[in-house]
mmCIF file of C-alpha atoms in Angstrom:
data_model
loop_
_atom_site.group_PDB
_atom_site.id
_atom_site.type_symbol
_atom_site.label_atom_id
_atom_site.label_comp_id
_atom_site.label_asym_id
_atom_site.label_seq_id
_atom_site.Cartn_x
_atom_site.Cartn_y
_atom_site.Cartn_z
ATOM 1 C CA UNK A 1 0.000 0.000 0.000
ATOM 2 C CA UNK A 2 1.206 3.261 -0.845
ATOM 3 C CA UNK A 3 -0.469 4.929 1.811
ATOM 4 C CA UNK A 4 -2.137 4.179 5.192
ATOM 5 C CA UNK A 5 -3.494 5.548 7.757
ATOM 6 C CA UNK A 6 -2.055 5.692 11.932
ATOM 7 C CA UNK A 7 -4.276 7.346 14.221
ATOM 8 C CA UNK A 8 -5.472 10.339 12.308
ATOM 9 C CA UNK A 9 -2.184 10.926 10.368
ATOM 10 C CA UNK A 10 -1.292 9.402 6.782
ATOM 11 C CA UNK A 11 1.855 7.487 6.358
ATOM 12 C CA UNK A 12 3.917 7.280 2.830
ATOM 13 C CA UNK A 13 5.619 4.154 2.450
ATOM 14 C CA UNK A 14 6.982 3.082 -1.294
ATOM 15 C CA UNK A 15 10.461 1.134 -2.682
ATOM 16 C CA UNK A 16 12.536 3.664 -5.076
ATOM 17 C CA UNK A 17 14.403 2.210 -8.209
ATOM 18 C CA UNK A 18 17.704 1.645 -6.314
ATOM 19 C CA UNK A 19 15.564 -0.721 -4.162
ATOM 20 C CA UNK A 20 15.794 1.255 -0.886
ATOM 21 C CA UNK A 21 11.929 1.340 1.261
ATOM 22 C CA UNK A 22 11.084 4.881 2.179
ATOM 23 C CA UNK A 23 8.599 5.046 4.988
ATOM 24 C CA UNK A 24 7.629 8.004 6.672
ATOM 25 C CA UNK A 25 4.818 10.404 7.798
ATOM 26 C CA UNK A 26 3.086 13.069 5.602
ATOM 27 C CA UNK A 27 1.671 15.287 8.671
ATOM 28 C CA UNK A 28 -1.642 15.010 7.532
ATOM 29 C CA UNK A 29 -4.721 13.988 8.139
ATOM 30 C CA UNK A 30 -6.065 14.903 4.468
ATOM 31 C CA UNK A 31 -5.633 11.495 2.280
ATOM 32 C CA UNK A 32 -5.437 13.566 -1.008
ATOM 33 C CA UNK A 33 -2.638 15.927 -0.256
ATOM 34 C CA UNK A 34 -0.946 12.954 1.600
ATOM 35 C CA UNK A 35 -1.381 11.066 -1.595
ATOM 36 C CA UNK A 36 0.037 14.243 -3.823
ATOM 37 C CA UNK A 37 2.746 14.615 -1.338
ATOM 38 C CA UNK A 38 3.683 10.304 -1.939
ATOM 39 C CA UNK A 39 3.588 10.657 -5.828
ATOM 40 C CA UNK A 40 5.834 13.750 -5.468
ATOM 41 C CA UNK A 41 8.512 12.372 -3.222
ATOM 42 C CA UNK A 42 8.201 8.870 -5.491
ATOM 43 C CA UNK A 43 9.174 11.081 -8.329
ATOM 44 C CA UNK A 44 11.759 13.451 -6.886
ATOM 45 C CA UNK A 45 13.363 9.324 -5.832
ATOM 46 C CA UNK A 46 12.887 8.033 -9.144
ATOM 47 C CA UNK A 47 14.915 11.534 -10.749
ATOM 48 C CA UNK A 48 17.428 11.124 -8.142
ATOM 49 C CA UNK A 49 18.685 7.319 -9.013
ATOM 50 C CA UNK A 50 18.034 7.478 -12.921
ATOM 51 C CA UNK A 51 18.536 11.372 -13.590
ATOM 52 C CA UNK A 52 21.422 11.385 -10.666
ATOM 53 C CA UNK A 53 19.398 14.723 -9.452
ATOM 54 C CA UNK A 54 19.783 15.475 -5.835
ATOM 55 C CA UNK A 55 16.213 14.978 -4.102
ATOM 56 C CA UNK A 56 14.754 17.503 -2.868
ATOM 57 C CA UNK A 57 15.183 17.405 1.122
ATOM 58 C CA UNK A 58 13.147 19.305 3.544
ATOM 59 C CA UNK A 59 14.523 21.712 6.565
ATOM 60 C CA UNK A 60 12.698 19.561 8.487
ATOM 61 C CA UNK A 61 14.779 16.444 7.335
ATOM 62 C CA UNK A 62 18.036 18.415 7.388
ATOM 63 C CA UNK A 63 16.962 19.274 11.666
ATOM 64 C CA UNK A 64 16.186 15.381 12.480
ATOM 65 C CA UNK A 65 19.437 14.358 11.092
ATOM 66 C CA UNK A 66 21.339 17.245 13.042
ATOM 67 C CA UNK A 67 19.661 16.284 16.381
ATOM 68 C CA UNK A 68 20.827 12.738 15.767
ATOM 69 C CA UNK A 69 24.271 13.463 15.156
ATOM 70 C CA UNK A 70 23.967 16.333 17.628
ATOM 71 C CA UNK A 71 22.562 14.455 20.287
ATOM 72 C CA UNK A 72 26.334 14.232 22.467
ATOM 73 C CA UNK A 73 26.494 17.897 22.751
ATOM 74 C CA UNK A 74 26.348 19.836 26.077
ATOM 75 C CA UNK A 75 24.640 22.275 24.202
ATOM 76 C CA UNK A 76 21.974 20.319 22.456
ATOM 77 C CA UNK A 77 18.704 21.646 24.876
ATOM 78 C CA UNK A 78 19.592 24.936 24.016
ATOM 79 C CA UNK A 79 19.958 24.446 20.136
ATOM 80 C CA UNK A 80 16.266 22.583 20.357
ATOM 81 C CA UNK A 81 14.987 26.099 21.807
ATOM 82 C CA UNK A 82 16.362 27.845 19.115
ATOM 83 C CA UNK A 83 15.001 25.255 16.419
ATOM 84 C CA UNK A 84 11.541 25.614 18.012
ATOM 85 C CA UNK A 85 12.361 29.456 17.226
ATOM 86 C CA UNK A 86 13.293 29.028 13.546
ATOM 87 C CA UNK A 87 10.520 26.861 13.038
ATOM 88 C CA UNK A 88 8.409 29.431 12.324
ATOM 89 C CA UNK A 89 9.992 30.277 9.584
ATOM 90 C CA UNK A 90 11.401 27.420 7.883
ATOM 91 C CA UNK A 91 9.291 23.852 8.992
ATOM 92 C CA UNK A 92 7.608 24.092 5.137
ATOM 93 C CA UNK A 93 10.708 24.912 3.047
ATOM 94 C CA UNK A 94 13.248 22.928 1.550
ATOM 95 C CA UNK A 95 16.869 23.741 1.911
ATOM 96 C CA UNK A 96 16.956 25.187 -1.571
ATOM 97 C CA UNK A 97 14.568 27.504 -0.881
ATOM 98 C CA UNK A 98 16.018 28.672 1.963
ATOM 99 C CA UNK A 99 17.997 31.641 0.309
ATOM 100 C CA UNK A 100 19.339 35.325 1.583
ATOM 101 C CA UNK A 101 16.310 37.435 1.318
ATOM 102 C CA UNK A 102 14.701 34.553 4.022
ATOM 103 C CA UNK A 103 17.726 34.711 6.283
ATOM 104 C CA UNK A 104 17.380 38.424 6.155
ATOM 105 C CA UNK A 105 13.607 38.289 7.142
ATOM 106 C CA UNK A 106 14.525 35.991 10.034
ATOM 107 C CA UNK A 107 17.250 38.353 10.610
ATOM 108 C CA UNK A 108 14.977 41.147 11.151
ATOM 109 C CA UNK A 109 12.275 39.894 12.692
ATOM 110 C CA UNK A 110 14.605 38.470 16.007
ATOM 111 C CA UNK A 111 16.287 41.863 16.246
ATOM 112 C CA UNK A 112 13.050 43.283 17.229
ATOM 113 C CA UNK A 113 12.916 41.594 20.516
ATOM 114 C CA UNK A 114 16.889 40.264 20.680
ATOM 115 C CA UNK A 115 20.113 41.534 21.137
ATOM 116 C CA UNK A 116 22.361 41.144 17.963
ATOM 117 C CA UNK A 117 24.565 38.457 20.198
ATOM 118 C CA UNK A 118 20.667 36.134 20.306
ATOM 119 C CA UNK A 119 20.488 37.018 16.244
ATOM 120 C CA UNK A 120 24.169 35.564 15.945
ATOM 121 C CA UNK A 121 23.646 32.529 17.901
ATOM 122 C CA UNK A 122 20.284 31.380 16.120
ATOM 123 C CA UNK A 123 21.807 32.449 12.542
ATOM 124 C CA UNK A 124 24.653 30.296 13.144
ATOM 125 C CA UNK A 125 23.255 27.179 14.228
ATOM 126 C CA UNK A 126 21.072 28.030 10.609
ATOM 127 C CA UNK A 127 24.391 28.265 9.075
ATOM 128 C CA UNK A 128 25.777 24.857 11.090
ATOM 129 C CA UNK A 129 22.868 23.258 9.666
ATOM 130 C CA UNK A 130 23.173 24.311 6.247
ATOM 131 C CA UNK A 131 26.551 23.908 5.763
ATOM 132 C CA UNK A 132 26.456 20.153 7.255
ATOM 133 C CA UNK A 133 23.453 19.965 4.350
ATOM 134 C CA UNK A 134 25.872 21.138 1.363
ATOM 135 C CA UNK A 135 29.412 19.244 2.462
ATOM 136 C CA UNK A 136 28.681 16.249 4.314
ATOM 137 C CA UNK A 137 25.255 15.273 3.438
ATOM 138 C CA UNK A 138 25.919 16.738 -0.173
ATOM 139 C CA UNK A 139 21.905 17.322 -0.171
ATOM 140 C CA UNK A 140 22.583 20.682 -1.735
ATOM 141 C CA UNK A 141 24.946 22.688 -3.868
ATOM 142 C CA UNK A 142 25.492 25.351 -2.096
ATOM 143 C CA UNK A 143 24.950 27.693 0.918
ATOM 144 C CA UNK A 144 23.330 31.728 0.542
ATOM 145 C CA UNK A 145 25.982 33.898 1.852
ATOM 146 C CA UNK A 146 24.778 36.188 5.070
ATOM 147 C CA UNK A 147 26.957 37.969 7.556
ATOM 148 C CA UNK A 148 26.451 38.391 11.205
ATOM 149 C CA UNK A 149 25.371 41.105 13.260
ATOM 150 C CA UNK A 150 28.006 43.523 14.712
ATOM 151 C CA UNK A 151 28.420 42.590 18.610
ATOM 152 C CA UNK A 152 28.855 45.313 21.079
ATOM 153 C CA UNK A 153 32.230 44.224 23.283
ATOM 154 C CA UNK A 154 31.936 43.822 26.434
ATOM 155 C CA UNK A 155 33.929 44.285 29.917
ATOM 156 C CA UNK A 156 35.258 41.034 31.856
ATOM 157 C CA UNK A 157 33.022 41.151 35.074
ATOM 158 C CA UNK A 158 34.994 40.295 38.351
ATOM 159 C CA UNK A 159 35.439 41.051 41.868
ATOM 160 C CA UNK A 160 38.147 42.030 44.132
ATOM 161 C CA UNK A 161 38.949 39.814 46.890
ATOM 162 C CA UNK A 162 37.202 41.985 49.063
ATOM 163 C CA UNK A 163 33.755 42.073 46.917
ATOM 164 C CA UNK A 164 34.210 38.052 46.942
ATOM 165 C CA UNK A 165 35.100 37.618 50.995
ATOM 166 C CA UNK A 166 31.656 39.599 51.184
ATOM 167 C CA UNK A 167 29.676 37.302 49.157
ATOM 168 C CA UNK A 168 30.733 34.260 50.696
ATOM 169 C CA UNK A 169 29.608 35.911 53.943
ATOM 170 C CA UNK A 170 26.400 36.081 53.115
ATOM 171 C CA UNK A 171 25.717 32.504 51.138
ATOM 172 C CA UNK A 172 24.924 29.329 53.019
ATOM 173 C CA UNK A 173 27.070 26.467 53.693
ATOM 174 C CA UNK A 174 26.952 24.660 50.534
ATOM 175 C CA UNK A 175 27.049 27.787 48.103
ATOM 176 C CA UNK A 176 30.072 28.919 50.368
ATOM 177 C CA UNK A 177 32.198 26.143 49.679
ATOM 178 C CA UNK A 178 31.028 25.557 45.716
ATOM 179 C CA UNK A 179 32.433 29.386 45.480
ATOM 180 C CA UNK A 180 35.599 28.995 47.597
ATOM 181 C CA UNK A 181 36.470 25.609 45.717
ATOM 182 C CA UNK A 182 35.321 27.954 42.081
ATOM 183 C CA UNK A 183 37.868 30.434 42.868
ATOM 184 C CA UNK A 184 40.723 28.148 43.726
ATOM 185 C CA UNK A 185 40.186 26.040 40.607
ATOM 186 C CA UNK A 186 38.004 28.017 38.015
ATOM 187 C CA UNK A 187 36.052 25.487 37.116
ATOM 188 C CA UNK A 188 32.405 26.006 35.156
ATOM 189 C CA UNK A 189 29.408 25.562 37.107
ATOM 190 C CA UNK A 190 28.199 22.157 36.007
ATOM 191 C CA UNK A 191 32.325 20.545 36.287
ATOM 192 C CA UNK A 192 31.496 21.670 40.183
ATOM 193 C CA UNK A 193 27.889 20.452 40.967
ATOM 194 C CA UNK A 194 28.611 17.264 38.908
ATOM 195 C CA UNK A 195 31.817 16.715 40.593
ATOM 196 C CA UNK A 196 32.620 13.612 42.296
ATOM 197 C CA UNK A 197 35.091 11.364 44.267
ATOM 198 C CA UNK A 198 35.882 9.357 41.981
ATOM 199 C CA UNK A 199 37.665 12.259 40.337
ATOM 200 C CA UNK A 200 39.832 13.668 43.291
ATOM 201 C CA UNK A 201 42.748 12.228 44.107
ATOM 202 C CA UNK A 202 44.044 14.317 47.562
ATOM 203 C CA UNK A 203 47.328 12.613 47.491
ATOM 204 C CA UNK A 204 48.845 13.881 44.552
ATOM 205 C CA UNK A 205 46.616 16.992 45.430
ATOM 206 C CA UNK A 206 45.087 17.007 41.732
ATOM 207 C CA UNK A 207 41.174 16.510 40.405
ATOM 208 C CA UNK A 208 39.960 16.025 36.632
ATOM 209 C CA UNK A 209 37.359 16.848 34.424
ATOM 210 C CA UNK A 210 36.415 14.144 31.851
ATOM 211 C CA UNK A 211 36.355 14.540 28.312
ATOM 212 C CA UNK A 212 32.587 14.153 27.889
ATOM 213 C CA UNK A 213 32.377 16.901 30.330
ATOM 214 C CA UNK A 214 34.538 19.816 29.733
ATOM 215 C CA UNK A 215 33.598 22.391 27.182
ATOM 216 C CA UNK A 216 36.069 21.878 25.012
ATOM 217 C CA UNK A 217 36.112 17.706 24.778
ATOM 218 C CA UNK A 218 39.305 17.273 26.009
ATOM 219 C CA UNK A 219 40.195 16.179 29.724
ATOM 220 C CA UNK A 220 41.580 18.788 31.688
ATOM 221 C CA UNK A 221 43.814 18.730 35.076
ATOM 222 C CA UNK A 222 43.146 20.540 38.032
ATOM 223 C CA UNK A 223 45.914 20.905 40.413
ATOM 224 C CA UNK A 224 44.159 21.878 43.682
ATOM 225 C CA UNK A 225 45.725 24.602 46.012
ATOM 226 C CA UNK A 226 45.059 24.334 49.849
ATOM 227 C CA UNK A 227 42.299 26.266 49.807
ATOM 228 C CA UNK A 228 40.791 23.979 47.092
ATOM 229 C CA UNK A 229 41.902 21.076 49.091
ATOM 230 C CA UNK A 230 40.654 22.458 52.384
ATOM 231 C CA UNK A 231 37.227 23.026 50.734
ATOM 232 C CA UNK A 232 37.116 18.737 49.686
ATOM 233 C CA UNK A 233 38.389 17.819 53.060
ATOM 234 C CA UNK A 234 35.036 19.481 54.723
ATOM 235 C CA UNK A 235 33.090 18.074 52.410
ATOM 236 C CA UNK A 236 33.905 14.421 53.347
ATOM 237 C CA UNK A 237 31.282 12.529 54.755
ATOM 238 C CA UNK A 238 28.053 13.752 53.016
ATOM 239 C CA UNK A 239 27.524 11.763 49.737
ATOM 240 C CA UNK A 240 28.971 8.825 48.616
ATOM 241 C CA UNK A 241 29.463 10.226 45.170
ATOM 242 C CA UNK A 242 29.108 13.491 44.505
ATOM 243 C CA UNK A 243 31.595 16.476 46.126
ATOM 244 C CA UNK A 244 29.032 19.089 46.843
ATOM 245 C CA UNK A 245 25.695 18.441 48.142
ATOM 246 C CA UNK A 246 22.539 19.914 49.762
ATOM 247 C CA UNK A 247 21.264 18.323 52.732
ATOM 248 C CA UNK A 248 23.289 15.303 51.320
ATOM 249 C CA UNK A 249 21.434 15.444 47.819
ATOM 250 C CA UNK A 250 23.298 16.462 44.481
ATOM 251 C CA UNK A 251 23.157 20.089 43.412
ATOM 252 C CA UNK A 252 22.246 20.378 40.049
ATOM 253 C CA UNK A 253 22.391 24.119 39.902
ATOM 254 C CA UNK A 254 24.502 26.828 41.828
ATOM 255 C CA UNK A 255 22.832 30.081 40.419
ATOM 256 C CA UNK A 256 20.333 29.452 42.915
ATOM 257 C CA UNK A 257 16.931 31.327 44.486
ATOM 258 C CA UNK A 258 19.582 31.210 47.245
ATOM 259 C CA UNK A 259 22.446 33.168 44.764
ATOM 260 C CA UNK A 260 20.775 35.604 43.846
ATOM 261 C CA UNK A 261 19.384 36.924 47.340
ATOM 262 C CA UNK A 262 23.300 36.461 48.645
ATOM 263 C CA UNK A 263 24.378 38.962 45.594
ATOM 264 C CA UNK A 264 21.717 41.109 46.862
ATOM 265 C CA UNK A 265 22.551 41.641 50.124
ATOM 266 C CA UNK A 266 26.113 41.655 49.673
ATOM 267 C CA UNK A 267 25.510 44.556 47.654
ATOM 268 C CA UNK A 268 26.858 43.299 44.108
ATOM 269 C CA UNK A 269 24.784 43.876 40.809
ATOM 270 C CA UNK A 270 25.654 41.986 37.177
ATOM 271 C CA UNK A 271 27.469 39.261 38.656
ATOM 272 C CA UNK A 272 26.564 35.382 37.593
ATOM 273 C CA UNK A 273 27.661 32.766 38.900
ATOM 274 C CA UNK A 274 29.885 31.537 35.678
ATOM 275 C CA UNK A 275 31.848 35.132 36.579
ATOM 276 C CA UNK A 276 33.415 33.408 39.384
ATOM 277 C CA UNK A 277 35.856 31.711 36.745
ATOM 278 C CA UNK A 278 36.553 34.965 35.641
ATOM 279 C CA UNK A 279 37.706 35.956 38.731
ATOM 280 C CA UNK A 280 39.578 33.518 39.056
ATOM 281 C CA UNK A 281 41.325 34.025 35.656
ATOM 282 C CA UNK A 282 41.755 37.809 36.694
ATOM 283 C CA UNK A 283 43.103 37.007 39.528
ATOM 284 C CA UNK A 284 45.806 34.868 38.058
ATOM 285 C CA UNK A 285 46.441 37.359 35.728
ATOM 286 C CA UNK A 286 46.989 39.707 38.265
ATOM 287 C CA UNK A 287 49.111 37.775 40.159
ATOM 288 C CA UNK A 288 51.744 37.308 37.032
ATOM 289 C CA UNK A 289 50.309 33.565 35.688
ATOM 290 C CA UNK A 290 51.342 33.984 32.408
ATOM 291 C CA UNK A 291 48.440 33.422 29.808
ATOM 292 C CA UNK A 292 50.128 30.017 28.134
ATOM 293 C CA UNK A 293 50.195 28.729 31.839
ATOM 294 C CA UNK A 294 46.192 29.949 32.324
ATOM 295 C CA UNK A 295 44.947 28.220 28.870
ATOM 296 C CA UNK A 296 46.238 25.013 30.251
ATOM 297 C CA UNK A 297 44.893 25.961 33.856
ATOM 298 C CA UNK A 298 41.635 27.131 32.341
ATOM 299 C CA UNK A 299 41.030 24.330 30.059
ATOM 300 C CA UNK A 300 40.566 26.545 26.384
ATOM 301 C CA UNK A 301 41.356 25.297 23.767
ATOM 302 C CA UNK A 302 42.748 27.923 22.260
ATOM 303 C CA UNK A 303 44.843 31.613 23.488
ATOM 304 C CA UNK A 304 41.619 33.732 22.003
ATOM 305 C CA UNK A 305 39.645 33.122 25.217
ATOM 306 C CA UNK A 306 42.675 33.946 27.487
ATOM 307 C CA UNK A 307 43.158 37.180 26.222
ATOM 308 C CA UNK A 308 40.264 38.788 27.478
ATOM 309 C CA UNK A 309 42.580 39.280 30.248
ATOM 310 C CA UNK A 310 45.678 40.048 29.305
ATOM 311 C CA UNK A 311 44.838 44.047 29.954
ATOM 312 C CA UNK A 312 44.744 42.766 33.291
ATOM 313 C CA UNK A 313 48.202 42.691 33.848
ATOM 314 C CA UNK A 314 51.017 44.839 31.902
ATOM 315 C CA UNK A 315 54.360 43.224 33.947
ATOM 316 C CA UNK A 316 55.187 41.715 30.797
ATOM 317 C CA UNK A 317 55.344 45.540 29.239
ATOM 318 C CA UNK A 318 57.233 46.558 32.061
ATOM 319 C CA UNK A 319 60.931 45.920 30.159
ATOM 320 C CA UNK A 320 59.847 47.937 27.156
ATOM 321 C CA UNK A 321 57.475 50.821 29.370
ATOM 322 C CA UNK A 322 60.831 53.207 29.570
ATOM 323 C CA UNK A 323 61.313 52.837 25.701
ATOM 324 C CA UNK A 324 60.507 56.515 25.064
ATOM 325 C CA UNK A 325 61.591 59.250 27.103
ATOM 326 C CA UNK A 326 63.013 62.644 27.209
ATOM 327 C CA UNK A 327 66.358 63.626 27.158
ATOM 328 C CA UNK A 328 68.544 66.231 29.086
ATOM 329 C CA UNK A 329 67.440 68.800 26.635
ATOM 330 C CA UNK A 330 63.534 67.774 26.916
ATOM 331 C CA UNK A 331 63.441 66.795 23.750
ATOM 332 C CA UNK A 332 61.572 63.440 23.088
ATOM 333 C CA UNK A 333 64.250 60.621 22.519
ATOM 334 C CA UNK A 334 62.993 57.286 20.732
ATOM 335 C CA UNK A 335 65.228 54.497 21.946
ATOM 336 C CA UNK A 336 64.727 51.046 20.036
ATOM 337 C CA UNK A 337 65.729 47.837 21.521
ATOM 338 C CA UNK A 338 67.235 46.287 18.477
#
């Protein structure tokens, strides 16, 4: 049968001319247009095994098949949000019709309620998707060109050591320690909460962070201080697993109810809780760590990040500061270090 029916919805199913079955819903409950929509597809097969033309795949297709090769990402809940977003615009279009004055309309449209960073981030998991559609999955020939948005730069937010002694004051038990242990390591919020025994060894005074769950897939070393060490030792005795708990449960989030009203009354404004790792970073920086030494620290991947604090520090200028100056007859002297 070429058709038939599940529930309310009608279901294509038909063998091309290479042989291969292709089953799969039409969306409909309307027999003719599922039947129109069978003899189409049945064509478009038929063109691409004897013709050797490229069928004609659906956004809809090219999403499924990103979600499944997707699906390992940290990242992947918050791609589905902004896939809900684009559906809107693009769950009846095939890829070739997806073209620049499109993008531009979707372009538009989020800039009236998003920043231009939110535009960026949707158009280039469009872009992601597309461009896995043209080279890998060769469904199409090519991808529109668009550019993103100009992004306003902006300022690495971090405390003093004062500002941060005053927030710990005023957090409970468990937040205190999750920030004390942040600041000694820099680790990201979920590489805390999901931390456990099992990755701490005190002897050699060193913790890790698996590949599958560090940003940038590889496994990164955490040499822990005493103040990072003196954190783990109070921490012994609650859960059998996990590092840091509540009321001996896992903590599966740190920006708390609980954060926020701590921020408050310690008097700090703009301040997340994935700033403590710039604080610590800043700190480091401060401190003379050079940056080489704080990418491996820091776990990037690559020195882009880890300049975003290099302004923090200028000891490494410090040799070349006296490079101009006046001489005897004030009279501005250039002197080159050849």
């Amino acid at each position: 049968m070429s058709i038939y029916k599940r529930g309310e919805t009608w279901y294509i199913q038909f063998t091309d001319s290479a042989g291969q079955r292709i089953q799969r819903s039409s969306g409909t409950s309307d027999r003719k247009a599922a039947q129109e929509l069978h003899d189409k597809l049945k064509a478009e097969a038929w063109a691409a095994n004897k013709l050797k033309r490229k069928p004609k795949r659906t956004w809809q297709d090219a999403v499924v098949r990103f979600l499944k090769e997707s699906a390992h990402k940290k990242s992947i809940e918050t791609d589905k949000v902004r896939l809900r977003w684009l559906h809107q615009y693009l769950h009846d279009k095939t890829l070739d019709q997806i073209d620049k004055a499109l993008i531009n309309r979707i372009t538009e449209d989020k800039q009236q309620t998003s920043s231009n960073c939110t535009v960026n981030r949707n158009l280039a998991l469009l872009r992601t998707i597309l461009n896995r559609a043209w080279k890998d999955w060769e469904w199409i020939d090519s991808v529109p060109g668009f550019r993103m948005l100009p992004e306003q730069s902006t300022r690495v937010r971090w405390l003093t050591h004062a500002e941060a002694e005053r927030l710990i004051r005023e957090c409970p038990d468990h937040l205190k320690a999750m920030i004390k242990f942040t600041l000694a390591t820099g680790l990201r919020e979920s590489n805390v909460t999901g931390l456990q025994w099992s990755q701490i060894d005190m002897r050699r005074k060193c913790a890790w962070v698996h590949a599958d769950e560090a940003k940038g897939k590889k496994s990164i070393p955490v040499p822990l201080n005493d103040e990072a060490l003196l954190v783990v030792r109070q921490q012994m005795g609650k859960n059998s697993e996990f590092v840091f708990t509540f009321e001996g449960k896992p903590i599966k989030k740190a920006g708390s109810h609980a954060w926020k009203k701590a921020l408050a009354r310690a008097g700090i404004d703009n301040f997340r809780w994935h700033d403590l790792r710039h604080c610590w970073a800043s700190w480091h920086i401060q401190n003379g760590t050079p940056l080489h030494v704080l990418k491996e620290l820091g776990g990037w991947s690559d020195m882009s990040m880890v300049f975003r604090y290099s302004h923090l520090s200028a000891d490494h200028l410090a040799d070349y500061a006296g490079n101009t100056k006046l001489n005897s007859n004030n009279k501005l002297k250039i002197v080159r270090n050849e």
